[in-house]
Amino acid sequence: MTTPSSSTGPFASTFTSNSAARTDAERSAVLADPGFGNHFTDHMFLAEWTPDAGWQDGRVVPYGPLLLDPATAVLHYAQEIFEGLKAYAHADGSVWGFRPEANAARLARSAHRLALPELPEDWFLGSIRELVTADRAWVPTGEERSLYLRPFMFASEVFLGVRPSQHVTYSVIASPAGAYFRAGLKPVDIWLSETFTRAGAGGTGAAKCGGNYAASLLPQQEAFAHGCEQVAFLDSVENRWVEELGGMNLYFVQADGSIVTPELTGSILEGITRDSIMTLARDLGHEVVERKVGIDEWRDGVASGQITEVFACGTAAVVTPVGRLAWAGGEVDSAQGEIGKVTAELRAALVDIQYGRAEDRHGWMTQLV
Ligand SMILES: *Cc1c(COP(=O)(O)O)cnc(C)c1O
Protein backbone atom coordinates (compact mmCIF):
# COMPACT_ATOMS: atom_id res chain seq x y z
CA MET A 1 0.00 0.00 0.00
CA THR A 2 1.33 3.44 -0.88
CA THR A 3 0.29 6.45 1.20
CA PRO A 4 1.43 10.06 1.27
CA SER A 5 3.80 10.67 4.17
CA SER A 6 2.96 13.22 6.85
CA SER A 7 5.68 15.69 5.90
CA THR A 8 4.86 19.18 4.72
CA GLY A 9 6.83 21.81 2.84
CA PRO A 10 8.89 21.33 -0.31
CA PHE A 11 9.97 17.86 0.82
CA ALA A 12 7.19 15.36 0.18
CA SER A 13 7.36 11.62 -0.13
CA THR A 14 5.18 8.56 -0.28
CA PHE A 15 5.44 5.37 1.75
CA THR A 16 5.07 1.83 0.40
CA SER A 17 5.37 -0.69 3.19
CA ASN A 18 7.32 -3.90 2.68
CA SER A 19 4.84 -6.78 2.59
CA ALA A 20 7.79 -9.19 2.88
CA ALA A 21 9.28 -7.43 5.93
CA ARG A 22 11.17 -9.70 8.28
CA THR A 23 9.38 -11.09 11.31
CA ASP A 24 10.12 -9.92 14.85
CA ALA A 25 12.10 -13.09 15.42
CA GLU A 26 14.18 -12.64 12.26
CA ARG A 27 14.91 -9.02 13.13
CA SER A 28 15.84 -9.89 16.72
CA ALA A 29 18.30 -12.49 15.45
CA VAL A 30 20.03 -9.82 13.32
CA LEU A 31 20.01 -7.24 16.12
CA ALA A 32 21.58 -9.72 18.55
CA ASP A 33 24.87 -9.47 16.61
CA PRO A 34 24.60 -6.88 13.84
CA GLY A 35 28.29 -6.52 12.98
CA PHE A 36 28.90 -3.63 10.57
CA GLY A 37 27.42 -3.21 7.11
CA ASN A 38 26.10 -6.75 6.77
CA HIS A 39 22.37 -6.36 7.31
CA PHE A 40 19.88 -3.86 5.96
CA THR A 41 16.46 -2.77 7.16
CA ASP A 42 13.11 -3.46 5.45
CA HIS A 43 12.87 -0.12 3.61
CA MET A 44 14.94 2.39 1.68
CA PHE A 45 14.47 5.97 0.51
CA LEU A 46 14.65 7.01 -3.15
CA ALA A 47 14.29 10.30 -5.03
CA GLU A 48 15.06 11.44 -8.57
CA TRP A 49 16.45 14.63 -10.08
CA THR A 50 16.33 16.04 -13.56
CA PRO A 51 17.36 19.55 -14.67
CA ASP A 52 13.76 20.44 -15.54
CA ALA A 53 11.87 19.03 -12.57
CA GLY A 54 14.53 19.36 -9.84
CA TRP A 55 14.23 16.93 -6.92
CA GLN A 56 11.05 14.89 -7.08
CA ASP A 57 9.41 11.55 -6.41
CA GLY A 58 10.67 11.13 -2.85
CA ARG A 59 9.54 7.72 -1.65
CA VAL A 60 10.10 5.16 1.06
CA VAL A 61 9.82 1.74 -0.58
CA PRO A 62 10.67 -1.89 0.28
CA TYR A 63 14.43 -2.46 0.44
CA GLY A 64 15.59 -4.25 -2.66
CA PRO A 65 17.87 -4.31 -5.72
CA LEU A 66 18.02 -1.37 -8.12
CA LEU A 67 17.56 -2.32 -11.75
CA LEU A 68 20.21 -0.45 -13.76
CA ASP A 69 20.71 -0.30 -17.51
CA PRO A 70 24.31 -1.37 -18.32
CA ALA A 71 24.92 2.08 -19.82
CA THR A 72 23.99 3.90 -16.59
CA ALA A 73 26.59 6.66 -16.28
CA VAL A 74 27.75 5.91 -12.71
CA LEU A 75 28.94 2.45 -13.74
CA HIS A 76 31.38 4.02 -16.21
CA TYR A 77 32.50 7.38 -14.82
CA ALA A 78 31.92 7.02 -11.07
CA GLN A 79 29.89 10.21 -10.62
CA GLU A 80 28.80 9.21 -7.11
CA ILE A 81 28.91 10.66 -3.58
CA PHE A 82 27.79 9.42 -0.19
CA GLU A 83 27.38 10.22 3.47
CA GLY A 84 27.55 8.19 6.66
CA LEU A 85 25.81 8.97 9.94
CA LYS A 86 24.22 7.11 12.80
CA ALA A 87 20.84 7.13 14.55
CA TYR A 88 21.05 6.47 18.28
CA ALA A 89 18.28 5.09 20.50
CA HIS A 90 18.07 6.97 23.78
CA ALA A 91 16.84 5.50 27.06
CA ASP A 92 13.38 7.14 26.71
CA GLY A 93 12.73 5.45 23.35
CA SER A 94 13.44 8.50 21.19
CA VAL A 95 15.90 8.25 18.26
CA TRP A 96 18.48 10.94 17.50
CA GLY A 97 20.95 11.88 14.81
CA PHE A 98 24.37 13.43 15.54
CA ARG A 99 24.83 16.69 13.60
CA PRO A 100 22.86 15.48 10.53
CA GLU A 101 22.77 19.09 9.29
CA ALA A 102 26.56 18.88 8.94
CA ASN A 103 26.15 15.74 6.80
CA ALA A 104 23.60 17.58 4.66
CA ALA A 105 26.04 20.46 4.16
CA ARG A 106 28.91 18.11 3.33
CA LEU A 107 26.78 16.17 0.85
CA ALA A 108 26.04 19.49 -0.86
CA ARG A 109 29.78 20.32 -1.01
CA SER A 110 30.57 16.86 -2.38
CA ALA A 111 27.77 17.27 -4.94
CA HIS A 112 29.27 20.56 -6.08
CA ARG A 113 32.71 18.97 -6.61
CA LEU A 114 31.28 15.98 -8.53
CA ALA A 115 29.00 18.18 -10.68
CA LEU A 116 25.91 16.60 -9.09
CA PRO A 117 22.82 18.59 -8.05
CA GLU A 118 22.75 19.79 -4.44
CA LEU A 119 20.11 18.14 -2.28
CA PRO A 120 18.36 20.72 -0.05
CA GLU A 121 18.78 20.22 3.70
CA ASP A 122 15.05 19.61 4.23
CA TRP A 123 15.18 16.75 1.71
CA PHE A 124 18.21 15.28 3.42
CA LEU A 125 16.73 15.49 6.93
CA GLY A 126 13.28 14.45 5.66
CA SER A 127 14.70 11.38 3.93
CA ILE A 128 16.49 10.08 7.01
CA ARG A 129 13.55 10.91 9.31
CA GLU A 130 11.11 9.00 7.13
CA LEU A 131 13.36 5.98 6.74
CA VAL A 132 14.11 5.82 10.47
CA THR A 133 10.39 6.21 11.22
CA ALA A 134 9.51 3.35 8.85
CA ASP A 135 12.26 1.12 10.28
CA ARG A 136 12.13 2.29 13.90
CA ALA A 137 12.15 -1.33 15.09
CA TRP A 138 15.60 -1.78 13.50
CA VAL A 139 17.32 0.83 15.69
CA PRO A 140 19.42 -1.31 18.04
CA THR A 141 19.75 -0.60 21.74
CA GLY A 142 22.73 -1.30 23.92
CA GLU A 143 26.38 -0.41 24.23
CA GLU A 144 27.90 1.00 21.02
CA ARG A 145 24.87 -0.01 18.95
CA SER A 146 23.26 2.27 16.40
CA LEU A 147 21.48 2.36 13.07
CA TYR A 148 24.06 3.34 10.47
CA LEU A 149 22.52 5.50 7.72
CA ARG A 150 24.05 5.62 4.27
CA PRO A 151 22.69 8.41 2.04
CA PHE A 152 24.15 8.31 -1.49
CA MET A 153 23.63 9.97 -4.85
CA PHE A 154 24.65 8.77 -8.29
CA ALA A 155 24.51 9.52 -12.01
CA SER A 156 21.56 7.43 -13.22
CA GLU A 157 21.27 8.72 -16.78
CA VAL A 158 21.61 6.03 -19.44
CA PHE A 159 24.28 7.65 -21.58
CA LEU A 160 27.95 7.01 -22.33
CA GLY A 161 29.00 10.57 -23.11
CA VAL A 162 31.27 12.29 -20.62
CA ARG A 163 29.30 15.14 -19.07
CA PRO A 164 27.32 15.61 -15.84
CA SER A 165 24.36 13.25 -15.71
CA GLN A 166 20.95 14.66 -16.57
CA HIS A 167 19.23 12.12 -14.34
CA VAL A 168 20.42 11.66 -10.77
CA THR A 169 19.14 9.27 -8.11
CA TYR A 170 19.39 9.85 -4.36
CA SER A 171 18.88 7.02 -1.91
CA VAL A 172 19.24 6.23 1.78
CA ILE A 173 19.72 2.74 3.15
CA ALA A 174 20.07 1.77 6.82
CA SER A 175 22.09 -0.92 8.52
CA PRO A 176 21.99 -1.89 12.21
CA ALA A 177 25.53 -1.63 13.56
CA GLY A 178 27.60 -2.93 16.44
CA ALA A 179 31.24 -1.99 16.97
CA TYR A 180 33.08 -1.28 13.69
CA PHE A 181 36.21 -3.19 14.63
CA ARG A 182 35.21 -6.61 15.93
CA ALA A 183 38.24 -6.79 18.19
CA GLY A 184 36.80 -3.88 20.20
CA LEU A 185 38.89 -0.96 21.38
CA LYS A 186 42.19 -2.60 20.72
CA PRO A 187 44.61 -0.23 18.96
CA VAL A 188 44.64 -0.56 15.16
CA ASP A 189 47.94 -1.00 13.37
CA ILE A 190 48.62 1.31 10.45
CA TRP A 191 50.65 0.81 7.32
CA LEU A 192 52.26 3.91 5.86
CA SER A 193 51.69 4.04 2.11
CA GLU A 194 54.77 5.57 0.49
CA THR A 195 53.93 4.50 -3.06
CA PHE A 196 50.29 5.51 -3.39
CA THR A 197 48.31 8.58 -2.37
CA ARG A 198 44.56 8.69 -1.70
CA ALA A 199 43.86 12.07 -3.24
CA GLY A 200 45.82 14.53 -5.30
CA ALA A 201 46.16 18.31 -5.00
CA GLY A 202 43.12 19.81 -6.71
CA GLY A 203 41.44 16.40 -6.81
CA THR A 204 38.43 15.04 -4.95
CA GLY A 205 39.99 14.30 -1.57
CA ALA A 206 37.69 16.70 0.29
CA ALA A 207 34.59 15.23 -1.34
CA LYS A 208 33.01 12.07 0.05
CA CYS A 209 32.96 10.14 -3.19
CA GLY A 210 33.23 6.44 -3.92
CA GLY A 211 36.17 7.03 -6.28
CA ASN A 212 38.42 8.05 -3.37
CA TYR A 213 37.71 4.70 -1.77
CA ALA A 214 38.41 2.83 -5.00
CA ALA A 215 41.84 4.49 -5.07
CA SER A 216 42.52 3.42 -1.48
CA LEU A 217 41.85 -0.31 -1.88
CA LEU A 218 45.17 -1.40 -3.38
CA PRO A 219 47.21 0.36 -0.66
CA GLN A 220 44.72 -1.07 1.85
CA GLN A 221 45.58 -4.56 0.54
CA GLU A 222 49.25 -3.72 0.96
CA ALA A 223 48.47 -2.82 4.59
CA PHE A 224 46.78 -6.19 5.16
CA ALA A 225 49.75 -7.95 3.61
CA HIS A 226 51.96 -6.26 6.22
CA GLY A 227 49.70 -7.27 9.09
CA CYS A 228 48.03 -3.86 9.46
CA GLU A 229 44.31 -3.06 9.49
CA GLN A 230 44.43 0.42 8.01
CA VAL A 231 46.60 2.55 5.74
CA ALA A 232 47.88 6.11 6.31
CA PHE A 233 48.29 8.43 3.34
CA LEU A 234 50.70 11.31 2.78
CA ASP A 235 50.18 14.35 0.56
CA SER A 236 50.65 13.80 -3.17
CA VAL A 237 53.01 16.74 -3.80
CA GLU A 238 55.87 16.34 -1.29
CA ASN A 239 55.03 12.83 -0.08
CA ARG A 240 55.75 14.16 3.38
CA TRP A 241 52.67 15.54 5.13
CA VAL A 242 50.31 13.21 6.97
CA GLU A 243 46.80 13.42 5.55
CA GLU A 244 44.50 10.72 6.93
CA LEU A 245 43.57 7.06 6.79
CA GLY A 246 41.42 5.61 4.01
CA GLY A 247 38.26 6.65 5.86
CA MET A 248 39.26 8.29 9.14
CA ASN A 249 40.99 11.47 10.28
CA LEU A 250 44.05 11.44 12.56
CA TYR A 251 44.92 13.09 15.88
CA PHE A 252 48.21 13.25 17.77
CA VAL A 253 48.33 13.81 21.54
CA GLN A 254 51.48 15.63 22.66
CA ALA A 255 53.40 15.11 25.89
CA ASP A 256 52.14 18.50 27.16
CA GLY A 257 48.49 17.42 26.73
CA SER A 258 47.83 19.48 23.61
CA ILE A 259 46.45 17.70 20.58
CA VAL A 260 47.33 18.21 16.93
CA THR A 261 45.42 17.25 13.80
CA PRO A 262 46.51 17.78 10.18
CA GLU A 263 45.08 21.03 8.84
CA LEU A 264 42.57 20.80 5.99
CA THR A 265 44.32 21.17 2.67
CA GLY A 266 41.64 20.33 0.13
CA SER A 267 42.79 16.73 -0.17
CA ILE A 268 41.73 15.76 3.38
CA LEU A 269 38.10 14.84 4.06
CA GLU A 270 36.58 17.20 6.63
CA GLY A 271 35.25 14.71 9.18
CA ILE A 272 32.35 15.69 11.39
CA THR A 273 33.89 13.55 14.14
CA ARG A 274 37.20 15.39 13.60
CA ASP A 275 35.45 18.72 14.02
CA SER A 276 33.49 17.56 17.09
CA ILE A 277 36.64 16.20 18.77
CA MET A 278 38.24 19.61 18.36
CA THR A 279 35.40 21.24 20.29
CA LEU A 280 35.22 18.54 22.97
CA ALA A 281 38.97 18.58 23.52
CA ARG A 282 38.86 22.35 24.10
CA ASP A 283 35.93 21.86 26.51
CA LEU A 284 38.12 19.41 28.42
CA GLY A 285 40.95 21.94 28.64
CA HIS A 286 43.26 20.68 25.90
CA GLU A 287 44.92 23.05 23.49
CA VAL A 288 44.01 21.98 19.93
CA VAL A 289 46.19 22.85 16.97
CA GLU A 290 45.43 22.32 13.28
CA ARG A 291 48.67 22.37 11.32
CA LYS A 292 50.78 20.34 8.95
CA VAL A 293 52.20 17.18 10.52
CA GLY A 294 55.22 15.65 8.82
CA ILE A 295 55.66 11.88 8.70
CA ASP A 296 59.02 12.29 10.46
CA GLU A 297 57.29 14.13 13.28
CA TRP A 298 54.98 11.12 13.73
CA ARG A 299 57.80 8.55 13.62
CA ASP A 300 60.31 10.51 15.71
CA GLY A 301 57.66 11.88 18.08
CA VAL A 302 56.44 8.45 19.07
CA ALA A 303 60.01 7.19 19.40
CA SER A 304 61.06 10.14 21.61
CA GLY A 305 57.87 10.31 23.69
CA GLN A 306 56.93 13.75 22.37
CA ILE A 307 53.78 12.12 20.93
CA THR A 308 52.07 10.08 23.65
CA GLU A 309 48.92 8.90 21.86
CA VAL A 310 47.66 8.68 18.29
CA PHE A 311 44.05 8.09 17.41
CA ALA A 312 41.81 7.95 14.36
CA CYS A 313 38.23 9.18 14.22
CA GLY A 314 35.18 8.86 12.01
CA THR A 315 31.47 8.09 12.33
CA ALA A 316 31.73 4.34 11.79
CA ALA A 317 34.51 3.57 14.28
CA VAL A 318 34.03 6.73 16.45
CA VAL A 319 37.46 7.17 18.09
CA THR A 320 39.96 4.37 17.68
CA PRO A 321 43.46 4.20 19.23
CA VAL A 322 46.33 3.74 16.80
CA GLY A 323 48.96 1.22 17.80
CA ARG A 324 51.84 0.50 15.47
CA LEU A 325 52.80 2.67 12.52
CA ALA A 326 54.71 0.38 10.16
CA TRP A 327 56.56 1.23 6.94
CA ALA A 328 59.00 -0.49 4.61
CA GLY A 329 61.96 0.15 6.94
CA GLY A 330 60.59 -0.14 10.47
CA GLU A 331 57.84 0.65 12.92
CA VAL A 332 56.94 2.61 16.05
CA ASP A 333 54.19 1.76 18.56
CA SER A 334 52.29 4.55 20.30
CA ALA A 335 49.86 2.43 22.33
CA GLN A 336 51.47 -0.81 23.58
CA GLY A 337 48.15 -2.58 23.20
CA GLU A 338 46.07 -0.15 25.22
CA ILE A 339 43.86 2.87 24.62
CA GLY A 340 45.52 6.07 25.87
CA LYS A 341 44.04 8.28 28.59
CA VAL A 342 43.25 11.28 26.40
CA THR A 343 41.88 9.07 23.60
CA ALA A 344 39.58 7.31 26.08
CA GLU A 345 38.49 10.61 27.63
CA LEU A 346 37.56 12.14 24.27
CA ARG A 347 35.84 8.99 23.07
CA ALA A 348 33.70 8.82 26.22
CA ALA A 349 32.80 12.51 25.99
CA LEU A 350 31.59 12.03 22.42
CA VAL A 351 29.60 8.78 22.82
CA ASP A 352 28.00 10.03 26.05
CA ILE A 353 26.49 12.92 24.07
CA GLN A 354 25.48 10.65 21.17
CA TYR A 355 23.68 8.18 23.45
CA GLY A 356 22.00 10.92 25.50
CA ARG A 357 23.98 10.22 28.68
CA ALA A 358 25.64 13.64 28.79
CA GLU A 359 24.28 17.14 28.28
CA ASP A 360 24.29 18.22 24.62
CA ARG A 361 25.95 21.58 25.26
CA HIS A 362 26.63 22.33 21.61
CA GLY A 363 23.19 21.52 20.22
CA TRP A 364 24.57 18.62 18.18
CA MET A 365 21.70 16.16 18.59
CA THR A 366 18.65 16.27 16.29
CA GLN A 367 15.63 14.17 17.15
CA LEU A 368 14.59 11.92 14.26
CA VAL A 369 11.74 9.94 15.81
C1 LIG B 1 33.74 9.90 6.04
C2 LIG B 1 35.23 10.04 6.09
C3 LIG B 1 35.90 10.47 7.25
C4 LIG B 1 35.22 10.69 8.57
O1 LIG B 1 34.18 11.63 8.54
P1 LIG B 1 33.07 11.64 9.66
O2 LIG B 1 32.17 12.75 9.28
O3 LIG B 1 33.78 11.89 10.94
O4 LIG B 1 32.43 10.30 9.64
C5 LIG B 1 37.27 10.66 7.18
N1 LIG B 1 37.95 10.43 6.03
C6 LIG B 1 37.34 10.00 4.92
C7 LIG B 1 38.15 9.76 3.70
C8 LIG B 1 35.96 9.80 4.90
O5 LIG B 1 35.37 9.38 3.78
PDB file of N, CA and C and ligand atoms in Angstrom, residues 82-85 103 106 148 150 198 205 207-209 212-213 244-250 267-276 313-318, ligand 1:
ATOM      1  N   PHE A  82      28.572  10.041  -1.272  1.00  0.00           N
ATOM      2  CA  PHE A  82      27.787   9.424  -0.193  1.00  0.00           C
ATOM      3  C   PHE A  82      28.011  10.134   1.123  1.00  0.00           C
ATOM      4  N   GLU A  83      27.237   9.728   2.112  1.00  0.00           N
ATOM      5  CA  GLU A  83      27.383  10.216   3.473  1.00  0.00           C
ATOM      6  C   GLU A  83      27.306   9.030   4.415  1.00  0.00           C
ATOM      7  N   GLY A  84      27.687   9.233   5.660  1.00  0.00           N
ATOM      8  CA  GLY A  84      27.553   8.186   6.664  1.00  0.00           C
ATOM      9  C   GLY A  84      27.248   8.839   7.991  1.00  0.00           C
ATOM     10  N   LEU A  85      26.147   8.444   8.616  1.00  0.00           N
ATOM     11  CA  LEU A  85      25.807   8.971   9.939  1.00  0.00           C
ATOM     12  C   LEU A  85      25.024   7.920  10.686  1.00  0.00           C
ATOM     13  N   ASN A 103      26.086  16.708   7.909  1.00  0.00           N
ATOM     14  CA  ASN A 103      26.152  15.738   6.802  1.00  0.00           C
ATOM     15  C   ASN A 103      25.455  16.293   5.563  1.00  0.00           C
ATOM     16  N   ARG A 106      27.773  18.758   3.993  1.00  0.00           N
ATOM     17  CA  ARG A 106      28.912  18.114   3.330  1.00  0.00           C
ATOM     18  C   ARG A 106      28.479  17.415   2.042  1.00  0.00           C
ATOM     19  N   TYR A 148      23.190   2.603  11.379  1.00  0.00           N
ATOM     20  CA  TYR A 148      24.062   3.342  10.465  1.00  0.00           C
ATOM     21  C   TYR A 148      23.260   3.724   9.229  1.00  0.00           C
ATOM     22  N   ARG A 150      23.178   5.402   5.408  1.00  0.00           N
ATOM     23  CA  ARG A 150      24.049   5.620   4.267  1.00  0.00           C
ATOM     24  C   ARG A 150      23.264   6.323   3.145  1.00  0.00           C
ATOM     25  N   ARG A 198      46.016   8.868  -1.643  1.00  0.00           N
ATOM     26  CA  ARG A 198      44.565   8.693  -1.697  1.00  0.00           C
ATOM     27  C   ARG A 198      43.932   9.732  -2.599  1.00  0.00           C
ATOM     28  N   GLY A 205      39.765  14.794  -2.931  1.00  0.00           N
ATOM     29  CA  GLY A 205      39.990  14.302  -1.569  1.00  0.00           C
ATOM     30  C   GLY A 205      39.030  14.843  -0.534  1.00  0.00           C
ATOM     31  N   ALA A 207      35.959  15.670  -1.050  1.00  0.00           N
ATOM     32  CA  ALA A 207      34.585  15.230  -1.336  1.00  0.00           C
ATOM     33  C   ALA A 207      34.426  13.789  -0.872  1.00  0.00           C
ATOM     34  N   LYS A 208      33.232  13.460  -0.363  1.00  0.00           N
ATOM     35  CA  LYS A 208      33.008  12.073   0.055  1.00  0.00           C
ATOM     36  C   LYS A 208      32.459  11.324  -1.152  1.00  0.00           C
ATOM     37  N   CYS A 209      33.380  10.820  -1.961  1.00  0.00           N
ATOM     38  CA  CYS A 209      32.963  10.136  -3.185  1.00  0.00           C
ATOM     39  C   CYS A 209      33.557   8.737  -3.241  1.00  0.00           C
ATOM     40  N   ASN A 212      37.297   7.953  -4.312  1.00  0.00           N
ATOM     41  CA  ASN A 212      38.419   8.050  -3.366  1.00  0.00           C
ATOM     42  C   ASN A 212      38.667   6.700  -2.703  1.00  0.00           C
ATOM     43  N   TYR A 213      37.576   6.003  -2.430  1.00  0.00           N
ATOM     44  CA  TYR A 213      37.714   4.702  -1.773  1.00  0.00           C
ATOM     45  C   TYR A 213      38.290   3.670  -2.741  1.00  0.00           C
ATOM     46  N   GLU A 244      45.482  11.457   6.121  1.00  0.00           N
ATOM     47  CA  GLU A 244      44.504  10.724   6.930  1.00  0.00           C
ATOM     48  C   GLU A 244      44.584   9.252   6.578  1.00  0.00           C
ATOM     49  N   LEU A 245      43.679   8.471   7.165  1.00  0.00           N
ATOM     50  CA  LEU A 245      43.573   7.061   6.792  1.00  0.00           C
ATOM     51  C   LEU A 245      42.615   6.970   5.608  1.00  0.00           C
ATOM     52  N   GLY A 246      42.326   5.761   5.148  1.00  0.00           N
ATOM     53  CA  GLY A 246      41.418   5.612   4.008  1.00  0.00           C
ATOM     54  C   GLY A 246      40.044   6.184   4.291  1.00  0.00           C
ATOM     55  N   GLY A 247      39.600   6.147   5.525  1.00  0.00           N
ATOM     56  CA  GLY A 247      38.263   6.646   5.857  1.00  0.00           C
ATOM     57  C   GLY A 247      38.157   7.282   7.232  1.00  0.00           C
ATOM     58  N   MET A 248      39.283   7.668   7.802  1.00  0.00           N
ATOM     59  CA  MET A 248      39.262   8.291   9.137  1.00  0.00           C
ATOM     60  C   MET A 248      40.322   9.378   9.236  1.00  0.00           C
ATOM     61  N   ASN A 249      40.027  10.404  10.028  1.00  0.00           N
ATOM     62  CA  ASN A 249      40.991  11.474  10.275  1.00  0.00           C
ATOM     63  C   ASN A 249      41.905  11.096  11.444  1.00  0.00           C
ATOM     64  N   LEU A 250      43.034  11.780  11.558  1.00  0.00           N
ATOM     65  CA  LEU A 250      44.045  11.440  12.564  1.00  0.00           C
ATOM     66  C   LEU A 250      44.265  12.567  13.570  1.00  0.00           C
ATOM     67  N   SER A 267      42.734  18.158   0.165  1.00  0.00           N
ATOM     68  CA  SER A 267      42.787  16.728  -0.172  1.00  0.00           C
ATOM     69  C   SER A 267      42.458  15.855   1.038  1.00  0.00           C
ATOM     70  N   ILE A 268      42.154  16.494   2.179  1.00  0.00           N
ATOM     71  CA  ILE A 268      41.734  15.764   3.382  1.00  0.00           C
ATOM     72  C   ILE A 268      40.216  15.906   3.509  1.00  0.00           C
ATOM     73  N   LEU A 269      39.550  14.809   3.875  1.00  0.00           N
ATOM     74  CA  LEU A 269      38.103  14.842   4.062  1.00  0.00           C
ATOM     75  C   LEU A 269      37.802  15.508   5.411  1.00  0.00           C
ATOM     76  N   GLU A 270      36.898  16.457   5.408  1.00  0.00           N
ATOM     77  CA  GLU A 270      36.580  17.196   6.633  1.00  0.00           C
ATOM     78  C   GLU A 270      35.584  16.391   7.471  1.00  0.00           C
ATOM     79  N   GLY A 271      36.097  15.584   8.375  1.00  0.00           N
ATOM     80  CA  GLY A 271      35.247  14.713   9.178  1.00  0.00           C
ATOM     81  C   GLY A 271      34.423  15.507  10.195  1.00  0.00           C
ATOM     82  N   ILE A 272      33.212  15.066  10.381  1.00  0.00           N
ATOM     83  CA  ILE A 272      32.352  15.688  11.391  1.00  0.00           C
ATOM     84  C   ILE A 272      32.804  15.233  12.779  1.00  0.00           C
ATOM     85  N   THR A 273      33.313  14.014  12.874  1.00  0.00           N
ATOM     86  CA  THR A 273      33.891  13.554  14.138  1.00  0.00           C
ATOM     87  C   THR A 273      35.144  14.372  14.444  1.00  0.00           C
ATOM     88  N   ARG A 274      35.983  14.575  13.443  1.00  0.00           N
ATOM     89  CA  ARG A 274      37.204  15.388  13.597  1.00  0.00           C
ATOM     90  C   ARG A 274      36.856  16.754  14.171  1.00  0.00           C
ATOM     91  N   ASP A 275      35.853  17.390  13.581  1.00  0.00           N
ATOM     92  CA  ASP A 275      35.445  18.719  14.019  1.00  0.00           C
ATOM     93  C   ASP A 275      34.895  18.684  15.445  1.00  0.00           C
ATOM     94  N   SER A 276      34.101  17.659  15.755  1.00  0.00           N
ATOM     95  CA  SER A 276      33.490  17.565  17.090  1.00  0.00           C
ATOM     96  C   SER A 276      34.550  17.318  18.162  1.00  0.00           C
ATOM     97  N   CYS A 313      39.640   8.951  13.901  1.00  0.00           N
ATOM     98  CA  CYS A 313      38.230   9.183  14.215  1.00  0.00           C
ATOM     99  C   CYS A 313      37.384   9.292  12.945  1.00  0.00           C
ATOM    100  N   GLY A 314      36.151   8.813  13.092  1.00  0.00           N
ATOM    101  CA  GLY A 314      35.176   8.858  12.014  1.00  0.00           C
ATOM    102  C   GLY A 314      33.866   8.283  12.544  1.00  0.00           C
ATOM    103  N   THR A 315      32.781   8.512  11.855  1.00  0.00           N
ATOM    104  CA  THR A 315      31.466   8.085  12.335  1.00  0.00           C
ATOM    105  C   THR A 315      31.400   6.585  12.612  1.00  0.00           C
ATOM    106  N   ALA A 316      31.899   5.785  11.672  1.00  0.00           N
ATOM    107  CA  ALA A 316      31.731   4.337  11.794  1.00  0.00           C
ATOM    108  C   ALA A 316      32.447   3.783  13.019  1.00  0.00           C
ATOM    109  N   ALA A 317      33.719   4.134  13.186  1.00  0.00           N
ATOM    110  CA  ALA A 317      34.514   3.570  14.279  1.00  0.00           C
ATOM    111  C   ALA A 317      34.646   4.532  15.460  1.00  0.00           C
ATOM    112  N   VAL A 318      34.022   5.686  15.403  1.00  0.00           N
ATOM    113  CA  VAL A 318      34.026   6.735  16.447  1.00  0.00           C
ATOM    114  C   VAL A 318      35.459   7.234  16.692  1.00  0.00           C
TER     115      VAL A 318
HETATM  116  C1  LIG B   1      33.741   9.896   6.036  1.00  0.00           C
HETATM  117  C2  LIG B   1      35.231  10.042   6.088  1.00  0.00           C
HETATM  118  C3  LIG B   1      35.903  10.472   7.250  1.00  0.00           C
HETATM  119  C4  LIG B   1      35.217  10.686   8.567  1.00  0.00           C
HETATM  120  O1  LIG B   1      34.183  11.628   8.537  1.00  0.00           O
HETATM  121  P1  LIG B   1      33.074  11.637   9.661  1.00  0.00           P
HETATM  122  O2  LIG B   1      32.172  12.747   9.275  1.00  0.00           O
HETATM  123  O3  LIG B   1      33.778  11.889  10.944  1.00  0.00           O
HETATM  124  O4  LIG B   1      32.427  10.303   9.639  1.00  0.00           O
HETATM  125  C5  LIG B   1      37.273  10.659   7.180  1.00  0.00           C
HETATM  126  N1  LIG B   1      37.953  10.429   6.032  1.00  0.00           N
HETATM  127  C6  LIG B   1      37.340  10.001   4.916  1.00  0.00           C
HETATM  128  C7  LIG B   1      38.147   9.759   3.695  1.00  0.00           C
HETATM  129  C8  LIG B   1      35.962   9.798   4.900  1.00  0.00           C
HETATM  130  O5  LIG B   1      35.375   9.378   3.778  1.00  0.00           O
END
